[in-house]
PDB file of C-alpha atoms in Angstrom:
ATOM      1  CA  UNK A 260      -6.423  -4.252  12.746  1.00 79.00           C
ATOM      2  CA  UNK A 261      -8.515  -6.638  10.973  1.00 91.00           C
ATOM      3  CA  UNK A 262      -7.949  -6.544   6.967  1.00 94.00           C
ATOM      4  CA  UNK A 263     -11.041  -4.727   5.315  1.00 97.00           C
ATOM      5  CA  UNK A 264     -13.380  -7.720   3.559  1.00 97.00           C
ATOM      6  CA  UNK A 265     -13.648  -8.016  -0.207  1.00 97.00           C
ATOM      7  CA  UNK A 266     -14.920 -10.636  -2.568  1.00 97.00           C
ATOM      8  CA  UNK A 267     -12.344 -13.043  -3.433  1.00 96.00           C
ATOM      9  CA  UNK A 268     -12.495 -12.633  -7.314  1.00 96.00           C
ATOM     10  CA  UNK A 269     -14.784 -11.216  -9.802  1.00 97.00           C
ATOM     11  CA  UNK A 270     -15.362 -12.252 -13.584  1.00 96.00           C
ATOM     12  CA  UNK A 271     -16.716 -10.447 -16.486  1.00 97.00           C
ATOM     13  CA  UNK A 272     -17.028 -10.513 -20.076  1.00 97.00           C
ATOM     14  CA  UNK A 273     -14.960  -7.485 -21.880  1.00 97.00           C
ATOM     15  CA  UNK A 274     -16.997  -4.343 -22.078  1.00 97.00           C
ATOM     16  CA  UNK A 275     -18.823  -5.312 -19.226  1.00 97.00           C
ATOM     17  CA  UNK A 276     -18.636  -3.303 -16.149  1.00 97.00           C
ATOM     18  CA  UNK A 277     -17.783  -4.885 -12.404  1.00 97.00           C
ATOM     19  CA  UNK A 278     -17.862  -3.272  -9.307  1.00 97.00           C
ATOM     20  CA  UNK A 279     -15.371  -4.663  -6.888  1.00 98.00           C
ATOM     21  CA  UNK A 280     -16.903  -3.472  -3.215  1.00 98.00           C
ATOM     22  CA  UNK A 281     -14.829  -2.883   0.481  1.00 98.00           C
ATOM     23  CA  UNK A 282     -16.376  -3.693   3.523  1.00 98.00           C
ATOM     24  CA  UNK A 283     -15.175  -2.411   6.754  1.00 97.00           C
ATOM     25  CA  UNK A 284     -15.937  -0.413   9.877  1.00 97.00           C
ATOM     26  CA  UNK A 285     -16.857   3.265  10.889  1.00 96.00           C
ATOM     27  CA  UNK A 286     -13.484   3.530  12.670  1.00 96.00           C
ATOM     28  CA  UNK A 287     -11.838   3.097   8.735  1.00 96.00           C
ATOM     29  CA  UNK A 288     -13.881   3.492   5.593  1.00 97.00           C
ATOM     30  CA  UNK A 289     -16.868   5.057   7.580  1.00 96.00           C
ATOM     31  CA  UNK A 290     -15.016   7.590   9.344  1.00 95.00           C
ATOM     32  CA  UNK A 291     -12.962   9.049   6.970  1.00 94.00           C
ATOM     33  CA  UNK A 292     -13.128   9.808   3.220  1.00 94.00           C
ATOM     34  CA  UNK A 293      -9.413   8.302   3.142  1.00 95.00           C
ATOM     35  CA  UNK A 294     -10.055   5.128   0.794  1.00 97.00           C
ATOM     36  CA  UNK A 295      -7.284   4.022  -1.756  1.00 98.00           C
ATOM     37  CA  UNK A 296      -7.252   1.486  -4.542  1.00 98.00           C
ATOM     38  CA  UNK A 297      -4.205  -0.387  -5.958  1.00 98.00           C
ATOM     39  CA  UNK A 298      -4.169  -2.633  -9.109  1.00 98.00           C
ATOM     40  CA  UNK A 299      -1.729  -5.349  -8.752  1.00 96.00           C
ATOM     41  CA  UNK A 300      -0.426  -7.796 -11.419  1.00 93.00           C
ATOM     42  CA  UNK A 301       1.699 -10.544 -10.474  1.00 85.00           C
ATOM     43  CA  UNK A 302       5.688  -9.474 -10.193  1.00 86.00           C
ATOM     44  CA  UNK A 303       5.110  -6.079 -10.720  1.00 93.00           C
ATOM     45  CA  UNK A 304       4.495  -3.358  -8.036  1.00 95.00           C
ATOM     46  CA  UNK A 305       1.348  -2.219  -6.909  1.00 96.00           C
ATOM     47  CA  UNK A 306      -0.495   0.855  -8.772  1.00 97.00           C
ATOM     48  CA  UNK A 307      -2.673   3.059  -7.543  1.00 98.00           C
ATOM     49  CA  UNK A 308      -6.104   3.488  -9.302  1.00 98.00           C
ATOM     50  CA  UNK A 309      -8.445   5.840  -6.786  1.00 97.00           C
ATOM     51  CA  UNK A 310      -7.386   7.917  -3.544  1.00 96.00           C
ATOM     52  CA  UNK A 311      -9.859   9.819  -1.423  1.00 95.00           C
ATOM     53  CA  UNK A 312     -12.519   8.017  -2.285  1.00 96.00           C
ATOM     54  CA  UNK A 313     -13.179   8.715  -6.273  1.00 96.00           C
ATOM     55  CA  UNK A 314     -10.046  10.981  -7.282  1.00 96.00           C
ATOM     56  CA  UNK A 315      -8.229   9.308  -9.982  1.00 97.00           C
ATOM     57  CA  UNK A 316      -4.203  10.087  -9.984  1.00 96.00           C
ATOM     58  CA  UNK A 317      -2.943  11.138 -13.743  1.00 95.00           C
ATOM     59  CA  UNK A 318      -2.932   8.963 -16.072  1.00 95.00           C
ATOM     60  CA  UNK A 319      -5.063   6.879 -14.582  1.00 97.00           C
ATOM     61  CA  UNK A 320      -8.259   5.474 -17.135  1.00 96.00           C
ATOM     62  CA  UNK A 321     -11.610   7.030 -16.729  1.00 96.00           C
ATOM     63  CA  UNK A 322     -12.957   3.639 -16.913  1.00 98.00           C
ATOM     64  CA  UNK A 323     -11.920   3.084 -12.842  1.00 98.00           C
ATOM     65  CA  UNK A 324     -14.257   5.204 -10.491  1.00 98.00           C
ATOM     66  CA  UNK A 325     -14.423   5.071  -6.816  1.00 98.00           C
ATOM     67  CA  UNK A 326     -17.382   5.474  -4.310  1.00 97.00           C
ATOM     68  CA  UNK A 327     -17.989   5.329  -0.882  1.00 98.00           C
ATOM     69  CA  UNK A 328     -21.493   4.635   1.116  1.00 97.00           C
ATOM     70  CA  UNK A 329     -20.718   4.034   4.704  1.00 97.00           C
ATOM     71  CA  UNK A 330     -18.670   1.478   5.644  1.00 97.00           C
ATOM     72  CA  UNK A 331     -18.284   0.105   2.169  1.00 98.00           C
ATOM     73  CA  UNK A 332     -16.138   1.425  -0.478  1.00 98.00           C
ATOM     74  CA  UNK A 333     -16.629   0.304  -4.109  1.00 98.00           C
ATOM     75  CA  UNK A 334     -14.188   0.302  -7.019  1.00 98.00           C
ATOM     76  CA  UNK A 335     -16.040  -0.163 -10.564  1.00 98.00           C
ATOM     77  CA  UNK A 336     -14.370  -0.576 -13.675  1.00 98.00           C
ATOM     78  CA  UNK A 337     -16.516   0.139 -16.830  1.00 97.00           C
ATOM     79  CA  UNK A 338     -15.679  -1.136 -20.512  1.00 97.00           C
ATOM     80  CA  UNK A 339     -13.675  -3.882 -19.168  1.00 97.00           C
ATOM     81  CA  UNK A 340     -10.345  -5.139 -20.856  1.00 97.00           C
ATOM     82  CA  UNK A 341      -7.941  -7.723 -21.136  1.00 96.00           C
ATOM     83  CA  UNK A 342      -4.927  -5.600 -19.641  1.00 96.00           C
ATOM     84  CA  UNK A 343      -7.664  -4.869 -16.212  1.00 97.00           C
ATOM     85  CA  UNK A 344      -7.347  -8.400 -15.564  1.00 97.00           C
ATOM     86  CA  UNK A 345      -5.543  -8.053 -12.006  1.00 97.00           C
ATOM     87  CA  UNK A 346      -5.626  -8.275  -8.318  1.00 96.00           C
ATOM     88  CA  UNK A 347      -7.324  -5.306  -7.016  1.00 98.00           C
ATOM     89  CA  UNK A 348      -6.628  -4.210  -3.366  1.00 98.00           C
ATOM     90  CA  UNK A 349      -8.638  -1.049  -1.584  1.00 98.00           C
ATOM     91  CA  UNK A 350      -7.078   1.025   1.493  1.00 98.00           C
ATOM     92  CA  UNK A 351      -8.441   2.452   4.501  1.00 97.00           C
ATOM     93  CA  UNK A 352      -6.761   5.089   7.037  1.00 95.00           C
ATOM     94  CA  UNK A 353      -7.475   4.012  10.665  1.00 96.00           C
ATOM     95  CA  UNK A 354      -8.704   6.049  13.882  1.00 95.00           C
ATOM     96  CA  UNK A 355      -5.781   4.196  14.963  1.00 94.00           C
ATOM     97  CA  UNK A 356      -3.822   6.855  12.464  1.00 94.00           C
ATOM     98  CA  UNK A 357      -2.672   3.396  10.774  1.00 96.00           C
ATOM     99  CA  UNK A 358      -3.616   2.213   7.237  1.00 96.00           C
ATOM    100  CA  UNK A 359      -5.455  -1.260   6.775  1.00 97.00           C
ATOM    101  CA  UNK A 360      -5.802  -2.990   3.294  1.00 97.00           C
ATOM    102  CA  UNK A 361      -8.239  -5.137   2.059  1.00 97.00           C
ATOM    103  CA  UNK A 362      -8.293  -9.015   1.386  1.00 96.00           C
ATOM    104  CA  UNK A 363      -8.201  -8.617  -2.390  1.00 96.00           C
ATOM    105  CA  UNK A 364     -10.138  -9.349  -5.262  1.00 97.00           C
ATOM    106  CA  UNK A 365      -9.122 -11.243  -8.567  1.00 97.00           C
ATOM    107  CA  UNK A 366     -10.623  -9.783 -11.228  1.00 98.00           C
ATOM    108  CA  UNK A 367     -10.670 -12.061 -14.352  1.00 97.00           C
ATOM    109  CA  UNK A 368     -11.703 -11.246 -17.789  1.00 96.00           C
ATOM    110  CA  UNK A 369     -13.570 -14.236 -19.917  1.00 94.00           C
TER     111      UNK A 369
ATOM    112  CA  UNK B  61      12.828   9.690 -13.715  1.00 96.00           C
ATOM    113  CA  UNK B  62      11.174   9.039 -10.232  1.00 97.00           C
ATOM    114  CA  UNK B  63      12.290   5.544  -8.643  1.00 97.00           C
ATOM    115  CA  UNK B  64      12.340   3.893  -5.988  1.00 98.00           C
ATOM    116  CA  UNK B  65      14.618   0.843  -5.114  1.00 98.00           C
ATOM    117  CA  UNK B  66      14.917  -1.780  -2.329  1.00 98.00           C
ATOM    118  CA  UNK B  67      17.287  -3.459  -1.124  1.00 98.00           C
ATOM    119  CA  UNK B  68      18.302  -5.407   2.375  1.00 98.00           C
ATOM    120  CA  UNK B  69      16.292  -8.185   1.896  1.00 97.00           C
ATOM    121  CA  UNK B  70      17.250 -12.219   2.682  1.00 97.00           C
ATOM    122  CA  UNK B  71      17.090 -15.418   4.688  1.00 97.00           C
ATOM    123  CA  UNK B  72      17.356 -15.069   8.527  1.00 98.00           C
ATOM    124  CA  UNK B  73      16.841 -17.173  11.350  1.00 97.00           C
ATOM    125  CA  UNK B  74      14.303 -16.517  13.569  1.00 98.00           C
ATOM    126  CA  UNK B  75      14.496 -14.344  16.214  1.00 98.00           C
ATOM    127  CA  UNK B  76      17.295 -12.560  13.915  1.00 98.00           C
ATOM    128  CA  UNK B  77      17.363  -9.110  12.552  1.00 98.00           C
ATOM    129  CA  UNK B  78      17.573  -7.177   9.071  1.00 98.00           C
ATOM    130  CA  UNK B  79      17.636  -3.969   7.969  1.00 98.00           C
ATOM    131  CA  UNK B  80      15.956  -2.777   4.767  1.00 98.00           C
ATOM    132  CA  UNK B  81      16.519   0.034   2.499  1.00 98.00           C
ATOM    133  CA  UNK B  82      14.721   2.089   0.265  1.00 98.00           C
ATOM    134  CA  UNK B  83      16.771   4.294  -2.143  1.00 98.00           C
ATOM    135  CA  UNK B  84      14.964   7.656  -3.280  1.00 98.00           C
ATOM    136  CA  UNK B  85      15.421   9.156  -6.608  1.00 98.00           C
ATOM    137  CA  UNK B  86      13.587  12.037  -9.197  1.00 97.00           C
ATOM    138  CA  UNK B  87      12.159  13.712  -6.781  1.00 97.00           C
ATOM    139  CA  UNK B  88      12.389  15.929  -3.883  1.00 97.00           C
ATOM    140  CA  UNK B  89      12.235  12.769  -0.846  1.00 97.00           C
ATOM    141  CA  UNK B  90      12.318  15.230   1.833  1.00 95.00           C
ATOM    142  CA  UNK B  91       8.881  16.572   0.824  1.00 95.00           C
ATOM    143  CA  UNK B  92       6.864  13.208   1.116  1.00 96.00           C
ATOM    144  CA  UNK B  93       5.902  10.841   3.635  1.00 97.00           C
ATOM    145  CA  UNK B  94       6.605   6.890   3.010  1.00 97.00           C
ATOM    146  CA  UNK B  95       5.571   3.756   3.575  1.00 98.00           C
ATOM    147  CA  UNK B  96       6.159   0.183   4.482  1.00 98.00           C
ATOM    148  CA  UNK B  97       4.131  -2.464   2.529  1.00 98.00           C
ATOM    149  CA  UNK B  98       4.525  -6.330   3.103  1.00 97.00           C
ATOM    150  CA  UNK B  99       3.123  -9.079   0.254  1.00 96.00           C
ATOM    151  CA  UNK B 100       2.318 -12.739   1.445  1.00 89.00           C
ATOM    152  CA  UNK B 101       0.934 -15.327  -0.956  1.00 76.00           C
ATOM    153  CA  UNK B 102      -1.589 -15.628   1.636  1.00 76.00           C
ATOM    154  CA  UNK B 103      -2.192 -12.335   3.068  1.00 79.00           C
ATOM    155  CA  UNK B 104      -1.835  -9.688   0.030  1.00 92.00           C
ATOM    156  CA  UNK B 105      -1.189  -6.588   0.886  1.00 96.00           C
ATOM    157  CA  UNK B 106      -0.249  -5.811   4.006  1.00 97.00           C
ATOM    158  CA  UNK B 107       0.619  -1.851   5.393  1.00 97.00           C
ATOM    159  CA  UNK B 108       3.641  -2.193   7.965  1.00 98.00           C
ATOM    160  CA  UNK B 109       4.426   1.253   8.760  1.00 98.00           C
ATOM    161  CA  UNK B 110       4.489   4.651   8.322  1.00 97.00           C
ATOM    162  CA  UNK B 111       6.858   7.847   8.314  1.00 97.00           C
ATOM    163  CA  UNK B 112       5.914  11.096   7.825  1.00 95.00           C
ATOM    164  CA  UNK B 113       8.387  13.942   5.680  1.00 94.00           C
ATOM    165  CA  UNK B 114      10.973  14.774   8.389  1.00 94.00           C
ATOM    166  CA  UNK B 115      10.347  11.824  10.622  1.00 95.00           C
ATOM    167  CA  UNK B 116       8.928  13.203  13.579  1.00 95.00           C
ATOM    168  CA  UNK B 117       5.460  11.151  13.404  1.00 95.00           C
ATOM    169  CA  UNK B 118       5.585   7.629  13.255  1.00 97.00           C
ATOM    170  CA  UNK B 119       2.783   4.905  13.375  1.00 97.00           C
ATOM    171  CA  UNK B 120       3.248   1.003  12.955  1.00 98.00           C
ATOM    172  CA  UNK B 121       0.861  -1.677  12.379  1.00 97.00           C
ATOM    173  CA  UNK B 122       0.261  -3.664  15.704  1.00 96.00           C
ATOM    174  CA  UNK B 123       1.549  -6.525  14.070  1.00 96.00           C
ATOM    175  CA  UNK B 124       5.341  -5.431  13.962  1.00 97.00           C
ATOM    176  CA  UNK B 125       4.863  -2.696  16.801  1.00 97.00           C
ATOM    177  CA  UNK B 126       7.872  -3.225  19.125  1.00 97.00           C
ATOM    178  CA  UNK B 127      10.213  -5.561  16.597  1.00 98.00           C
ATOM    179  CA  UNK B 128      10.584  -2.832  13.987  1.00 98.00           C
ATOM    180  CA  UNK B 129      11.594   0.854  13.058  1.00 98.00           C
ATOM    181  CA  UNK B 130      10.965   3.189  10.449  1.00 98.00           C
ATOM    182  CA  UNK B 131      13.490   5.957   9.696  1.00 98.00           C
ATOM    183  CA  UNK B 132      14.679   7.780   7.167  1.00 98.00           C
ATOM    184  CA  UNK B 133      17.561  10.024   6.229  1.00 98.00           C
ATOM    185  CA  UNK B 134      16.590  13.097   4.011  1.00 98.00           C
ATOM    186  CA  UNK B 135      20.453  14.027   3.389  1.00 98.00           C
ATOM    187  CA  UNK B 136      20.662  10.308   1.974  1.00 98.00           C
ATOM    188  CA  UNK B 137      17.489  10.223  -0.187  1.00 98.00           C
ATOM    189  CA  UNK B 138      16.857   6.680   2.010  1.00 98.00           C
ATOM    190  CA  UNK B 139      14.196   5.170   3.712  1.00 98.00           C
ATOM    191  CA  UNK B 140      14.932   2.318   6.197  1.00 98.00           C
ATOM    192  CA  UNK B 141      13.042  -0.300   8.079  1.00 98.00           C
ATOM    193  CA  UNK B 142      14.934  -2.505  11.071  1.00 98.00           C
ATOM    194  CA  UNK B 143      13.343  -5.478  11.760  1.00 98.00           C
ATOM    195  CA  UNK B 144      14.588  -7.174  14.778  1.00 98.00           C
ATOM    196  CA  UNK B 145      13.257 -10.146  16.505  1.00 98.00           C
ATOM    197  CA  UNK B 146      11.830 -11.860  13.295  1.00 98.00           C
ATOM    198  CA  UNK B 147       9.333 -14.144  13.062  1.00 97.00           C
ATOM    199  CA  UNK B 148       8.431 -16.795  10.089  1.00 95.00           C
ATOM    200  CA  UNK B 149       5.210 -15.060  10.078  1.00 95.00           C
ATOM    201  CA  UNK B 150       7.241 -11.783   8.914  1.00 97.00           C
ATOM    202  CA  UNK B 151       8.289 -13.618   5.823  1.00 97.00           C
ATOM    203  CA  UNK B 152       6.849 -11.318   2.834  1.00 97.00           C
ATOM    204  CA  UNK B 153       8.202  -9.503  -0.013  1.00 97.00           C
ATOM    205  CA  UNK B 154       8.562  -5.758   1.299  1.00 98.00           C
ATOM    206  CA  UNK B 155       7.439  -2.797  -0.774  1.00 98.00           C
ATOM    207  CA  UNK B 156       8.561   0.838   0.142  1.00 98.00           C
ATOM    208  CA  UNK B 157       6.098   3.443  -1.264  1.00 98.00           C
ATOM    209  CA  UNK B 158       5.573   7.040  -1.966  1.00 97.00           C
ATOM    210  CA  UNK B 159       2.759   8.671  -0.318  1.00 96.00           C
ATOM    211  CA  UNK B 160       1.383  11.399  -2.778  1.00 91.00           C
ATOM    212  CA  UNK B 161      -1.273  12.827  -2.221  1.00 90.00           C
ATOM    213  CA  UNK B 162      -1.865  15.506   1.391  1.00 87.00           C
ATOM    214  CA  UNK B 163      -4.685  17.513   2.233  1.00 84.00           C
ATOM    215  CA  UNK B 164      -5.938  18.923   5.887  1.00 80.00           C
ATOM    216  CA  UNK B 165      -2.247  18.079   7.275  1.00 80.00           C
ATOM    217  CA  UNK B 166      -2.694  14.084   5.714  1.00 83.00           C
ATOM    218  CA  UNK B 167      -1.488  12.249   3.155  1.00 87.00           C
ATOM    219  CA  UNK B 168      -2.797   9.024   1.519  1.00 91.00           C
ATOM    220  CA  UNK B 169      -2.316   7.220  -1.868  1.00 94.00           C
ATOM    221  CA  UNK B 170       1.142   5.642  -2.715  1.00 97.00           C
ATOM    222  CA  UNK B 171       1.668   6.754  -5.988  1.00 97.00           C
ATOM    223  CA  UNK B 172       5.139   5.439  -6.249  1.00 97.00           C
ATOM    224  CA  UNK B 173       6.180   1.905  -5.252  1.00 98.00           C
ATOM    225  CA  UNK B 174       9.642  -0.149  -5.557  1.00 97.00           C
ATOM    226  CA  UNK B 175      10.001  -3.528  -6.658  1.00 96.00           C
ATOM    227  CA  UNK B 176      10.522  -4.922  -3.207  1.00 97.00           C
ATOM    228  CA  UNK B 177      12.954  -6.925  -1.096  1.00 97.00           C
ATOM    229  CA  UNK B 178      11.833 -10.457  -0.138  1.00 97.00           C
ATOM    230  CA  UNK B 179      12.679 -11.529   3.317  1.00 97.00           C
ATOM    231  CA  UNK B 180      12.658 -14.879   4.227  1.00 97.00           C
ATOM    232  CA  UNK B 181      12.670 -16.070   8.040  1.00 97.00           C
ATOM    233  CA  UNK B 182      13.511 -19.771   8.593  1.00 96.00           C
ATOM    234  CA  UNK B 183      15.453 -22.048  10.788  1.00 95.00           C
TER     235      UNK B 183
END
């Protein structure tokens, strides 16, 4: 189970938009609309941002939308603040019937 | 409030074995599968296992296949995870988490996570 591939950090001014993007395989993002993203700041516990794809949980900003285009997921985050300056991890269920999580991306805010 | 907490964590020699808890409160636990979630400064995020609501499906990364078990005991509110035959490599801070979200007989998306247990394998 070989970690999905992301960029290793990303950098934008605020109000900028990024788009973090997931690379793995059709037996995990390309085989099943099953992709997850978590926000993570140091010492705290992961959150999740997007599940299925593009479905935001409650509460959640409208500024974080999820996509999917075969084997590559993407996370962007529009209007960029401060406070979305984070590690940001995506998800993948498995034809294995496992889950598999990306490498990460830092996301920094100039 | 809905909470999770873990506990169990610690320094062990390897080869040596732990059990870890995951205590279950403001909400119904029985309805919801969980999760097992590792953190490594050098790794991330890494998913460790899987439980489903009444523990009769059960999947494991390949990583800790055969060295640990997931289980869980509804009448408790508790998730566990016993991890035998440690490795330094198993060294991580260990997140429990609430799977949320089920459609078509699946569920994805931890939408609730503890703080986590750090365990620490070394001689």
């Amino acid at each position: 189970q070989s970690a999905l591939t992301q960029l290793a950090s990303v950098s934008a001014s605020p109000g900028q938009s990024i788009t973090i993007s997931c690379t793995g395989t059709s037996s995990d993002i390309g085989g099943f609309d099953y992709v997850s993203w978590y926000q993570h700041l140091p010492g705290k516990a992961p959150k999740l941002m997007i599940y299925d794809v593009r479905h935001r949980p409650s509460g959640v900003s409208d500024r974080f939308s999820g996509s999917k285009s075969g084997n590559t997921a993407s996370l962007t985050i529009s209007g960029l603040r401060a406070e979305d300056e984070a590690d940001y991890y995506c998800n993948s269920y498995t034809s294995s019937d496992t889950e598999v999580f990306g490498t990460g991306t830092k996301v920094t805010v100039l | 409030e809905v909470r999770l907490v873990e506990s169990g964590g610690g320094l062990v020699q390897p080869g040596g074995s732990l059990r870890l808890s995951c205590a279950a409160s403001g909400f119904s636990f029985n309805n919801y599968w969980m999760n097992w979630v590792r953190q490594t400064p050098g790794e991330g995020l890494v998913w460790v296992s899987r439980i489903n609501s009444d523990g009769s499906s059960i999947t494991y990364a390949d990583s800790v296949k055969g060295r640990f078990t997931i289980s869980r005991d509804n009448a408790k509110n508790t998730l566990y995870l016993q991890m035998n035959s440690l490795r330094a490599e198993d060294s991580a801070l260990y997140y429990c988490g609430r799977v949320g979200y089920c459609s078509n007989k699946s569920c994805r998306g931890m939408d609730v996570w503890g703080q986590g247990t750090t365990v620490t394998v070394s001689s």
